[in-house]
Short mmCIF file of C-alpha atoms and ligand atoms in Angstrom, two decimals:
data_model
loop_
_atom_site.label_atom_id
_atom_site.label_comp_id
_atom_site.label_asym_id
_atom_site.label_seq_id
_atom_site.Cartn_x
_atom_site.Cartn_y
_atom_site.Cartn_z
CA UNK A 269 -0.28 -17.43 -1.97
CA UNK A 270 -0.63 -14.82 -5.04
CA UNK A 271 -4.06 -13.45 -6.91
CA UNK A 272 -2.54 -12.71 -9.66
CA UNK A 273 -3.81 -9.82 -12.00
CA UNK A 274 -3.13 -6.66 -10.07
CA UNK A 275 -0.78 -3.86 -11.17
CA UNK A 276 2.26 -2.97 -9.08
CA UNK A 277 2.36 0.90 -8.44
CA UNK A 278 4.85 2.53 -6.03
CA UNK A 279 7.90 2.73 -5.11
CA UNK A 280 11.40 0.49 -2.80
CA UNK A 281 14.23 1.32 -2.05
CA UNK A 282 16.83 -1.16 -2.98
CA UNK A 283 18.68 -2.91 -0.04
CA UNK A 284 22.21 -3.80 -0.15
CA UNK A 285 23.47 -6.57 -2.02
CA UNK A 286 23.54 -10.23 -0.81
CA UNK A 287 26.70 -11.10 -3.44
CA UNK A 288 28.35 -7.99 -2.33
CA UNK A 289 27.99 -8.08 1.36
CA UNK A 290 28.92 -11.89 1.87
CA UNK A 291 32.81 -11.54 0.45
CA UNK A 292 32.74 -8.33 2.43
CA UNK A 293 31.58 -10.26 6.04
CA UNK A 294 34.75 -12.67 5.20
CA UNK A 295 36.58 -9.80 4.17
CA UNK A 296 36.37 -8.78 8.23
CA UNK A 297 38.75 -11.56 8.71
CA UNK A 298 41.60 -9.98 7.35
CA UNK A 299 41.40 -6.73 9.79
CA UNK A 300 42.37 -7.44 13.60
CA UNK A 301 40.11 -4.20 14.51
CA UNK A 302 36.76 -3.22 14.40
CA UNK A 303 34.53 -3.19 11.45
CA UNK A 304 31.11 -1.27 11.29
CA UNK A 305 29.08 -2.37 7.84
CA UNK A 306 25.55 -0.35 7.72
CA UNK A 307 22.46 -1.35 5.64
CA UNK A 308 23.09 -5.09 6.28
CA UNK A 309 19.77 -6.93 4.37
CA UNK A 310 17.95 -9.30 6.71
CA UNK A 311 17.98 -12.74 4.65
CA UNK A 312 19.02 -15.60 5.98
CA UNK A 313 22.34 -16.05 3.57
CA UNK A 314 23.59 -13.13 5.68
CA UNK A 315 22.78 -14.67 9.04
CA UNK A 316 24.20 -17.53 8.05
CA UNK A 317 27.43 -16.12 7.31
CA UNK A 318 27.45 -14.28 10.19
CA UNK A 319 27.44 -17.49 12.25
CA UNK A 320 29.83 -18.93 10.48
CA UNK A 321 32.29 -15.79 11.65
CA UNK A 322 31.33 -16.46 15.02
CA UNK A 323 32.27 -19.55 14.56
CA UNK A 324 35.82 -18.36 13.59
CA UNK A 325 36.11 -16.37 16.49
CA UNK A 326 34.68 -12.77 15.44
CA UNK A 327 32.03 -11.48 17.83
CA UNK A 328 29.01 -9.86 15.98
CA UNK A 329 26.49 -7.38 17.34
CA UNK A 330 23.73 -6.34 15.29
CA UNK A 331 21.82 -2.79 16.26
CA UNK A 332 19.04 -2.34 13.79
CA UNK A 333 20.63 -2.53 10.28
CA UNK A 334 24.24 -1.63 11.44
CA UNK A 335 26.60 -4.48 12.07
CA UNK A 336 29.47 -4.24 14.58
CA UNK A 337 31.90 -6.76 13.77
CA UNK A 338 35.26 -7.05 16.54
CA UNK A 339 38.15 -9.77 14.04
CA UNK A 340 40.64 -9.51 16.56
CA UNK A 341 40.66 -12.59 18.16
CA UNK A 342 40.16 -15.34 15.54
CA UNK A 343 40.71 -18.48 17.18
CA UNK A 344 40.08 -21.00 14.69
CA UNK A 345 41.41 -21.58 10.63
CA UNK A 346 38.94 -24.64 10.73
CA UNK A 347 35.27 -24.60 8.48
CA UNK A 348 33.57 -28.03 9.41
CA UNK A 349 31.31 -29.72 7.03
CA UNK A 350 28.02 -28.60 9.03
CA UNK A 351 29.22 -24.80 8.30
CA UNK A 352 30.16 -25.33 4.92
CA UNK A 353 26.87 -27.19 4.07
CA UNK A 354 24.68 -24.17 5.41
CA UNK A 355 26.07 -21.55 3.17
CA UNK A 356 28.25 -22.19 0.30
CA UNK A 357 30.10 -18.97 0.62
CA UNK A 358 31.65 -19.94 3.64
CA UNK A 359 34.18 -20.86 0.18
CA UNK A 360 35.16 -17.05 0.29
CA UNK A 361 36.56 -17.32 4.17
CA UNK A 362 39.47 -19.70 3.11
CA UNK A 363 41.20 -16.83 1.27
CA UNK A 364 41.12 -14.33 4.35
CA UNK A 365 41.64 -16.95 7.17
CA UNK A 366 44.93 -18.06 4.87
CA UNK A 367 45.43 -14.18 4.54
CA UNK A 368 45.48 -13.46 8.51
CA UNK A 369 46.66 -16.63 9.65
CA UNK A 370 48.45 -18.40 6.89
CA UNK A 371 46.17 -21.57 7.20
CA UNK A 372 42.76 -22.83 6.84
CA UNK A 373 41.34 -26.32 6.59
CA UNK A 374 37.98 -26.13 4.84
CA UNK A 375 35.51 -28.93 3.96
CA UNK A 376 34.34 -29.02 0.65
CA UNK A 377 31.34 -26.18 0.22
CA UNK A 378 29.72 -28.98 -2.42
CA UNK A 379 27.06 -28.57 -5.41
CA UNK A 380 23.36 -26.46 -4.79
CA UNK A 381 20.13 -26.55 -7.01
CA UNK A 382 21.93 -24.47 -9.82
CA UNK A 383 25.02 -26.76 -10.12
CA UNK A 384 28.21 -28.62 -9.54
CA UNK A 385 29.58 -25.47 -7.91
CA UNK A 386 33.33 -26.73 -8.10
CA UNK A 387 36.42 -24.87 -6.32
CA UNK A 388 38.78 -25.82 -8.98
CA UNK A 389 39.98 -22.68 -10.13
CA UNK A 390 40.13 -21.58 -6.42
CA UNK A 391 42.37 -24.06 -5.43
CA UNK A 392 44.40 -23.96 -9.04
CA UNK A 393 45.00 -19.94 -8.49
CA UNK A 394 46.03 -20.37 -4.49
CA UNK A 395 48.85 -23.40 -6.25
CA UNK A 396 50.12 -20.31 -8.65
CA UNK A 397 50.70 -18.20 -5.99
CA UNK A 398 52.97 -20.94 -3.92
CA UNK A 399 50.54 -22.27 -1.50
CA UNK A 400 50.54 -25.80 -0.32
CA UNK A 401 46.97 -27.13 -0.69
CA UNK A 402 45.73 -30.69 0.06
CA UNK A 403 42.90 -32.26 -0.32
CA UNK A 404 41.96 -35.09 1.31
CA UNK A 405 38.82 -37.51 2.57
CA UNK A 406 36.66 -34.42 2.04
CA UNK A 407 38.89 -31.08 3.33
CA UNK A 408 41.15 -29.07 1.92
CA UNK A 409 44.01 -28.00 3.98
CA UNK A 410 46.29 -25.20 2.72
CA UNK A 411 49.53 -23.24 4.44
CA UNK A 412 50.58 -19.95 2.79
CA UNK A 413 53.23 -17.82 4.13
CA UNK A 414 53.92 -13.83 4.32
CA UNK A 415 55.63 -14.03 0.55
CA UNK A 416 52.65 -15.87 -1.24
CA UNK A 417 52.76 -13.64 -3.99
CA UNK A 418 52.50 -13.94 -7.86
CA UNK A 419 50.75 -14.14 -10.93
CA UNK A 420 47.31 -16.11 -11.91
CA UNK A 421 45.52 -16.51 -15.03
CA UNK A 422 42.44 -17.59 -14.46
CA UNK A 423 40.83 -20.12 -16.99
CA UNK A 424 37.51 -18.67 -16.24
CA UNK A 425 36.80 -15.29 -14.81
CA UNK A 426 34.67 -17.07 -11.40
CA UNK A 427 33.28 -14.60 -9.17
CA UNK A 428 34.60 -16.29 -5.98
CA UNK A 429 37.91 -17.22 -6.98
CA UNK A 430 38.43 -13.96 -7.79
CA UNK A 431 37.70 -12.46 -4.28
CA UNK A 432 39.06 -15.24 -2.48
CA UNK A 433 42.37 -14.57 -4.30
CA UNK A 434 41.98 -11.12 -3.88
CA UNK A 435 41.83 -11.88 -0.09
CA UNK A 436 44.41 -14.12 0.22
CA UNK A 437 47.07 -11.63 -1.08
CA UNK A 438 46.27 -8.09 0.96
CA UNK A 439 48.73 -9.42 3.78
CA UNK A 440 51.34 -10.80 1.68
CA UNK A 441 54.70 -9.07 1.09
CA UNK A 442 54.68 -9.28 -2.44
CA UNK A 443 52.81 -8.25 -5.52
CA UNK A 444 49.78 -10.60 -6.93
CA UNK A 445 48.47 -9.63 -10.60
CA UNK A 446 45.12 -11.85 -11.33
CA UNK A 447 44.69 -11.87 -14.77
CA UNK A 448 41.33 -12.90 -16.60
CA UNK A 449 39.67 -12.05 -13.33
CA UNK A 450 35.66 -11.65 -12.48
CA UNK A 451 34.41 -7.90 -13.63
CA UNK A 452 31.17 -7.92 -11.60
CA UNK A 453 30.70 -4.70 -9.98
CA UNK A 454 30.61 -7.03 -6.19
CA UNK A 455 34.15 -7.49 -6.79
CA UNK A 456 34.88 -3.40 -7.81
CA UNK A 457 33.11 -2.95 -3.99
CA UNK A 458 34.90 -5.91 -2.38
CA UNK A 459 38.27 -3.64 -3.34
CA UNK A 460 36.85 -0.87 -2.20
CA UNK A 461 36.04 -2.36 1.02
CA UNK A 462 39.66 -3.96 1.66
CA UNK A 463 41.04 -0.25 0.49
CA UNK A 464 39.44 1.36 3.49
CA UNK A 465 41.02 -0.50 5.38
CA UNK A 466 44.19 0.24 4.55
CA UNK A 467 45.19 -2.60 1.61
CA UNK A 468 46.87 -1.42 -1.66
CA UNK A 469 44.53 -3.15 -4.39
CA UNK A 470 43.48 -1.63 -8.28
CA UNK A 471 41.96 -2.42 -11.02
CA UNK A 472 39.02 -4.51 -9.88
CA UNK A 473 36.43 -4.52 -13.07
CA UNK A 474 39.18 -4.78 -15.33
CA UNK A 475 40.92 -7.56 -17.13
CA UNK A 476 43.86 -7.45 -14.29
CA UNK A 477 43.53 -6.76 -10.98
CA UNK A 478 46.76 -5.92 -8.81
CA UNK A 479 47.54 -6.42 -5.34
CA UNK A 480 49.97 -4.82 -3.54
CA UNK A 481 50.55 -6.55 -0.02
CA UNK A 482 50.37 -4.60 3.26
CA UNK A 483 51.27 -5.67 6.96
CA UNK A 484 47.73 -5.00 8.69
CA UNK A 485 44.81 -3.69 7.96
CA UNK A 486 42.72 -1.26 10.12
CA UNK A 487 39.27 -0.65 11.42
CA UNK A 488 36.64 1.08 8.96
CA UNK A 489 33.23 2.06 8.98
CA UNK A 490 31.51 0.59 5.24
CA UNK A 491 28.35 0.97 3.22
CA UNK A 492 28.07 -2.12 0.50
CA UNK A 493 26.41 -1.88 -2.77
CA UNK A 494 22.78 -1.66 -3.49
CA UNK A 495 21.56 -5.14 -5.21
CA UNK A 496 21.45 -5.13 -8.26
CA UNK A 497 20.13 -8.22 -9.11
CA UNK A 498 16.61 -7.57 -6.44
CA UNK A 499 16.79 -4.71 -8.86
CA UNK A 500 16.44 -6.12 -12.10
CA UNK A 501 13.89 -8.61 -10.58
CA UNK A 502 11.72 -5.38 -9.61
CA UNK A 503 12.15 -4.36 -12.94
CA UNK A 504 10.84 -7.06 -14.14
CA UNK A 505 8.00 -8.00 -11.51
CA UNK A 506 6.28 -4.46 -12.98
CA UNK A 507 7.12 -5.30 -16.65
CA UNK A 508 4.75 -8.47 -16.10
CA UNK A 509 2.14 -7.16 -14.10
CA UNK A 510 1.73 -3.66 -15.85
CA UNK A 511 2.28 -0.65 -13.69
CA UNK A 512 5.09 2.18 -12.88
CA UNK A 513 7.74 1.17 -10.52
CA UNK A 514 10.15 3.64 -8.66
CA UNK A 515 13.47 2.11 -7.34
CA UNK A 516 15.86 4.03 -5.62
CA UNK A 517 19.25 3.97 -4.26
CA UNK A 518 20.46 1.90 -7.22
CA UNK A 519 22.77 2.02 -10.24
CA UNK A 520 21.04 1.42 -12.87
CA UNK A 521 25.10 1.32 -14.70
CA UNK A 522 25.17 -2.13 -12.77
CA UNK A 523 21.79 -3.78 -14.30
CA UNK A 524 21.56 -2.52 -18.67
CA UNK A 525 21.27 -5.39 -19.47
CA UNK A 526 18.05 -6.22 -18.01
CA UNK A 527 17.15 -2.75 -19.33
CA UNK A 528 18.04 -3.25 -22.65
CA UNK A 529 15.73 -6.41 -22.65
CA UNK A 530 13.29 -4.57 -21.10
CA UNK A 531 13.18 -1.28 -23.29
CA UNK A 532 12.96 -4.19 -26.21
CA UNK A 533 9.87 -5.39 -24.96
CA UNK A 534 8.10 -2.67 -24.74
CA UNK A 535 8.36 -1.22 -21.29
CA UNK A 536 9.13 2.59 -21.00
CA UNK A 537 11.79 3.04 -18.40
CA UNK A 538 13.70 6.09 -16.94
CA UNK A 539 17.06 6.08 -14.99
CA UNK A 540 19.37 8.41 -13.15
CA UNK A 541 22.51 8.00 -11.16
CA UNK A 542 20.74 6.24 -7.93
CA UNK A 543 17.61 5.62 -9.38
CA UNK A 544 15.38 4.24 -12.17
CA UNK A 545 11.34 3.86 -12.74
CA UNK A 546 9.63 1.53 -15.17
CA UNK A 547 6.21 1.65 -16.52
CA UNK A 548 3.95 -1.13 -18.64
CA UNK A 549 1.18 -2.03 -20.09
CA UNK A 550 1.65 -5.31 -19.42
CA UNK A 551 1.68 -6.27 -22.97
CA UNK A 552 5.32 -7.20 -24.10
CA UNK A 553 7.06 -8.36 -27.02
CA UNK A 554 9.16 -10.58 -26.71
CA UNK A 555 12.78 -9.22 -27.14
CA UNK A 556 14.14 -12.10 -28.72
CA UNK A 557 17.26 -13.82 -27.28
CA UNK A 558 19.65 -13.62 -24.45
CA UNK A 559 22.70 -15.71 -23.49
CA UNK A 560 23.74 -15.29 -19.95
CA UNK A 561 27.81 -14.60 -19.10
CA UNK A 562 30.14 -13.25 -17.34
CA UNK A 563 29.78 -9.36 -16.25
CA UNK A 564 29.56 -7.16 -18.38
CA UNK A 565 26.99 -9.86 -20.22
CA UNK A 566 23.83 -10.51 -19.07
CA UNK A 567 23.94 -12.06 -15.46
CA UNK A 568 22.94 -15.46 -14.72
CA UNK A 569 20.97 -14.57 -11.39
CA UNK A 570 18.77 -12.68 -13.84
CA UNK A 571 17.91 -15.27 -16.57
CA UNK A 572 15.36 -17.35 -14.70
CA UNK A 573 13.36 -13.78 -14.23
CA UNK A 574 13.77 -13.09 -17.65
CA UNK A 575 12.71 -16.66 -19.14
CA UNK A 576 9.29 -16.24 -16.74
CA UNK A 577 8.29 -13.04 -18.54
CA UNK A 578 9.15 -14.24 -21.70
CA UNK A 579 6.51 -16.96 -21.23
CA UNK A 580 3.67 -13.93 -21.35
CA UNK A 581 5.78 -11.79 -24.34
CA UNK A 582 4.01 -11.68 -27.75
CA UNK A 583 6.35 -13.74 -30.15
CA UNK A 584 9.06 -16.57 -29.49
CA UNK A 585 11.94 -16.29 -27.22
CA UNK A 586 15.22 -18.29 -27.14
CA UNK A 587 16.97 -17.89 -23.43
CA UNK A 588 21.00 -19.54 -23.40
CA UNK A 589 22.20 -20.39 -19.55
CA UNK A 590 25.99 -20.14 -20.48
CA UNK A 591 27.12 -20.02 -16.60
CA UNK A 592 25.27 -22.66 -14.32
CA UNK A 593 24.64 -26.37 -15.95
CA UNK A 594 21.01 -26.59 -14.32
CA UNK A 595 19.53 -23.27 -14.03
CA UNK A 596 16.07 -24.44 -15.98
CA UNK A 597 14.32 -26.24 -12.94
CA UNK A 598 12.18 -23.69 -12.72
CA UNK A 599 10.58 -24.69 -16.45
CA UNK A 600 8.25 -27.82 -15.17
CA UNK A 601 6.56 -25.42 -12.63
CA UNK A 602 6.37 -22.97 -15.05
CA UNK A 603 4.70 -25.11 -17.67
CA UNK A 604 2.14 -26.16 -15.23
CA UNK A 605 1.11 -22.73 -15.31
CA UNK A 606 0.59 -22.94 -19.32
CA UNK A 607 3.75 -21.71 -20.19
CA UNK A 608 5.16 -23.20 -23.48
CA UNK A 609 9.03 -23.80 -23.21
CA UNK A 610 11.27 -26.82 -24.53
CA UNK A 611 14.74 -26.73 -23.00
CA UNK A 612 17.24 -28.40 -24.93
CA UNK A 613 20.69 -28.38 -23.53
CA UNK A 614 21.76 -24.95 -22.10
CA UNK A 615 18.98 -23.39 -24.52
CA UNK A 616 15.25 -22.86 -23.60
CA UNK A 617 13.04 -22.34 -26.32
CA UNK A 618 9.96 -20.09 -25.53
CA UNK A 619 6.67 -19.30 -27.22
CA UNK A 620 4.77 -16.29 -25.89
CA UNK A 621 0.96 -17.45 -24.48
CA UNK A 622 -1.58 -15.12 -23.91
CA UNK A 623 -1.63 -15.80 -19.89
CA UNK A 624 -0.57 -18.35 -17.35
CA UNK A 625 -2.99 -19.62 -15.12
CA UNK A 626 -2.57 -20.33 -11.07
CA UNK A 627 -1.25 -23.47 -10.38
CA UNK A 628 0.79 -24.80 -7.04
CA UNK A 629 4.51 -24.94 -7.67
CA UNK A 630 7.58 -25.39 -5.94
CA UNK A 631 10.69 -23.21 -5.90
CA UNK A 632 13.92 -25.28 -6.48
CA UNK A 633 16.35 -22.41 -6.37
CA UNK A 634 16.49 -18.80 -5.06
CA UNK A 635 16.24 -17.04 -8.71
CA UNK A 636 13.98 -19.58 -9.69
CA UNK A 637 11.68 -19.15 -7.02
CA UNK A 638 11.53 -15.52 -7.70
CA UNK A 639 10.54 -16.49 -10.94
CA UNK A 640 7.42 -18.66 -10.20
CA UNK A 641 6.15 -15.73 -7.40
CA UNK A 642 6.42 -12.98 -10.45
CA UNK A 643 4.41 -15.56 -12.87
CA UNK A 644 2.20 -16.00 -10.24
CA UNK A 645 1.63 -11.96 -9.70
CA UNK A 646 -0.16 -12.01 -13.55
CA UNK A 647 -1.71 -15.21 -13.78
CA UNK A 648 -4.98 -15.42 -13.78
CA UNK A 649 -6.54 -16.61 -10.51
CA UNK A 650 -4.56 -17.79 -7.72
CA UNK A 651 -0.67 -19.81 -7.39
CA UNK A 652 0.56 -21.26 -4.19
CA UNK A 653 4.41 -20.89 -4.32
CA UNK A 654 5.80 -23.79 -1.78
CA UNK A 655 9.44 -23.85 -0.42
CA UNK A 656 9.99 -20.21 -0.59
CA UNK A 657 12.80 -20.72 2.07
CA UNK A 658 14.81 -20.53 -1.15
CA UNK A 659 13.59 -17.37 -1.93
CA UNK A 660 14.24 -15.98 1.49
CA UNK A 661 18.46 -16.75 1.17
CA UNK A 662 18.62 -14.08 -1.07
CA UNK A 663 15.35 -11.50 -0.93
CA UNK A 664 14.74 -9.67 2.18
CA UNK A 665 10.41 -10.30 2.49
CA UNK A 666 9.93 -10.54 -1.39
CA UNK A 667 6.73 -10.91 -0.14
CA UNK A 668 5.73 -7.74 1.86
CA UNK A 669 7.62 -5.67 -0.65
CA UNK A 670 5.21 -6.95 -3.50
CA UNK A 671 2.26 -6.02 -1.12
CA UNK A 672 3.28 -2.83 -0.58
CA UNK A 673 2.96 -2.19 -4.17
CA UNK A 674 -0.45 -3.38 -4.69
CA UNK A 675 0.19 -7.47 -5.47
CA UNK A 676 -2.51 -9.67 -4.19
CA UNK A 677 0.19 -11.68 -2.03
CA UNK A 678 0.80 -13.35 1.85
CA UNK A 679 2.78 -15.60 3.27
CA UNK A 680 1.50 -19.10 4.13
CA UNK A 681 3.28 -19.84 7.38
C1 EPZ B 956 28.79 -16.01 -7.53
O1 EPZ B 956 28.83 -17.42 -7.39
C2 EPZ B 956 27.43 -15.59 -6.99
N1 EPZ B 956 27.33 -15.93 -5.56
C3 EPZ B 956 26.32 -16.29 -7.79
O2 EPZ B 956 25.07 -15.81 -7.29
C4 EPZ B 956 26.46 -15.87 -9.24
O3 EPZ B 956 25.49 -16.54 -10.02
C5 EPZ B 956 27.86 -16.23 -9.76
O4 EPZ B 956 28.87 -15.62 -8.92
C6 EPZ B 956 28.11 -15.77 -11.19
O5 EPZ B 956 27.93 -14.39 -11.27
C7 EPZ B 956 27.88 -15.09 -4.66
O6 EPZ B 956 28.51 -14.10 -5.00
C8 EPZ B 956 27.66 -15.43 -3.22
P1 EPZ B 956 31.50 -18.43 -10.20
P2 EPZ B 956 30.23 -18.20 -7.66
O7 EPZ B 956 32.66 -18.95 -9.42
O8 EPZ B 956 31.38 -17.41 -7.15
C9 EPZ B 956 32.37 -22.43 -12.59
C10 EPZ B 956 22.84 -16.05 -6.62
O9 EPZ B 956 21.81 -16.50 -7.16
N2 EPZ B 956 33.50 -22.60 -11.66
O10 EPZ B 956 31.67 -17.18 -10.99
O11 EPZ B 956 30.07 -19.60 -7.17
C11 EPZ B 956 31.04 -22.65 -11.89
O12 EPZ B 956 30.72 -24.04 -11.87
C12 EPZ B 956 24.16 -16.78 -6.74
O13 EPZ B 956 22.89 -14.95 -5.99
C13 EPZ B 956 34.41 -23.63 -11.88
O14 EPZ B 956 34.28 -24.40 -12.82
O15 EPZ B 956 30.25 -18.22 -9.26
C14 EPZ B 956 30.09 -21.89 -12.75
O16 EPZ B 956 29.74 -22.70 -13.86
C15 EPZ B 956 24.03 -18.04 -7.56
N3 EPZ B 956 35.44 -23.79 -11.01
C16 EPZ B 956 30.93 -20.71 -13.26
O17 EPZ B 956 32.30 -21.08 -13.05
C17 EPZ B 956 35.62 -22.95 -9.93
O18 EPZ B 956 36.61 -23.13 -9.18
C18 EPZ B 956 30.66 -19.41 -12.49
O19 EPZ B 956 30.96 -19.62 -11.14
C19 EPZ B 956 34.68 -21.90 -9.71
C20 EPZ B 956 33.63 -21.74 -10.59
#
């Protein structure tokens, strides 16, 4: 439940990334030692991860936000359906349980809200690199052995088939070049994650990453990225509502193109190396267009955040959702709050209104959800935001960390 109206003042620190610490938990797979990871975010895409480890065989004890993970007996290279269909990035395991023990069976991870989500280019790049993969009523059973090694080109530089074939090659005893691969700075830590514990890789955020296989990997002690993405959402929370917003222990390198958009419309905004503060008015331009991509273009988790405050910038916006086919479910709830956007295609067309008004809406999607609580934090009078479950996979109490910076806002349990 949000009053909307009030300006957000104050300052968060950023918590570590949910798309940077997931590959990283199946990363664990590949080390028969102990693994400490610190600043783990509490949000239920991480717990659900973690179960599905436990599941494998790791045993997981959590003291406050340090995580104390023990690989060295994994007992199973099986991923039922029911794990699979909690969290879809139970699709990065497969590439470190084929790593350590040179099989998994997996059952299909399936579509979400945003998508088809398809594991094509997963399964095409594991094929290049000489490992036998079948798929049948449902699973997908692959065998790999010590010398899968090789070359891939991937058709499309996907964030997870990138990591998973990152993981699949650190206990080879070969070389693996991935060409065309994902340059999102998750994937830069994911390497740097795998190097401390001993495996040979460069080049991640580059056109061609290179592998160079080890025999084992050892224990290590690991602090992921900050999110970037809760970042930019921040950001963008305080552009709409008016205000000055600290945020600290980022890199604002990771998120400039948020800050590009948000310098266009208007907002004053200062960074450093770990940290970055925005002020507003509250009364925005609109800065135009934006076409999401791959990384180094402007991310995809972002757009729906974007496309919200463009609903309240002066002018007409056009918004282009290059990566995910249905990443506009978010526009019916937003209309109902007097926003006026046509979507045709993979293109939203925007024109600024003066202010939306407090409606009840339903998230559909994690960004998308995000999106409805910001346009509810400067509407005028009250929203209702139902089915924020979807907003808790991927923000740790969106909620209390609004509050704390003046929003009108509480959880309806
Ligand atoms: C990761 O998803 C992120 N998830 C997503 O964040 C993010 O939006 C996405 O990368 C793009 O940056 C995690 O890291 C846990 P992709 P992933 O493979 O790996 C197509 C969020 O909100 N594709 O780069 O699934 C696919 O359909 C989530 O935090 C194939 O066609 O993304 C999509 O159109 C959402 N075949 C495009 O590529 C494949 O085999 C990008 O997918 C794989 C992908």
């Amino acid at each position: 439940m949000i009053n909307g109206g009030r300006p957000l003042c104050g300052q968060v620190e950023i918590p570590c990334s949910k798309n940077a610490y997931l590959p990283i938990l199946a990363g664990c797979i590949l080390c028969d030692g102990k693994i400490v990871l610190h600043k783990c975010p509490r949000f239920s895409d991480i717990d659900a991860m973690l179960r599905v480890l436990e599941t494998l065989g790791t045993v997981v004890v959590k003291q406050n936000d340090d995580l104390y993970i023990d690989c060295t007996k994994i007992k199973f290279s099986y991923i039922p359906s029911e794990l699979t269909k909690i969290i879809r990035s139970s699709i990065f395991t497969l590439g470190a349980l084929l790593g350590r023990l040179r099989r998994a069976k997996i059952a299909y991870p399936g579509g979400c809200d945003i998508g088809v989500r398809p594991i094509d280019l997963h399964l095409k790049g594991l094929r290049a690199l000489g490992i036998k993969v079948e798929e049948r009523h449902g699973y997908i059973s692959c065998e790999s052995t010590k010398f899968c090694a090789g070359s891939v080109d991937l058709d499309y530089p996907s964030v997870g088939a990138t990591e998973n074939l990152m993981m699949v090659a650190v206990l080879s005893s070969g070389v693996t070049t991935i060409r065309n691969p994902a340059r999102e700075p998750e994937i830069v830590d994911l390497q740097d994650f795998l190097n401390s514990m001993g495996a040979k890789i460069s080049g991640a955020g580059t056109n061609e990453i290179v592998i160079q296989g080890v025999d084992k990997l050892h224990s290590t002690e690991y602090t992921p990225m900050r999110d970037r993405i809760v970042a930019g959402t921040l950001l963008v929370a305080c552009a709409m509502t008016g205000g000055e917003v600290t945020l600290t222990h980022c890199n604002p390198e990771h998120f400039l193109p948020i800050v590009n958009k948000l310098v266009k419309s208007s907002c004053k905004i200062e960074a450093n190396n770990d940290n970055i503060c925005i002020s507003s008015d509250g009364c925005l331009q609109s800065f135009g267009e934006l076409e999401t991509g791959p990384y180094p273009a402007f991310p995809t988790d972002m757009q729906t955040q974007m496309l919200t405050m463009s609903t309240i910038c002066k002018g007409s916006t056009l918004v282009t959702e290059n990566v995910f086919e249905s990443r506009f479910r978010v526009v019916p709830e937003l209309s109902k709050m007097g926003a006026d956007i046509v979507v045709q295609g993979r293109t939203a067309f925007v024109r600024g209104v003066d202010r939306l008004l407090g409606a009840t809406v339903y998230a559909h999607d994690l960004r998308g959800g995000a999106g409805l609580v910001l346009a509810g934090l400067c509407a005028v009078g009250y929203t209702t935001v139902y089915d924020v479950w979807h907003i808790d996979r991927g923000y740790e109490q969106l909620d209390q960390t609004l509050a704390s910076l003046g929003a009108d806002i509480h959880r309806l349990d």
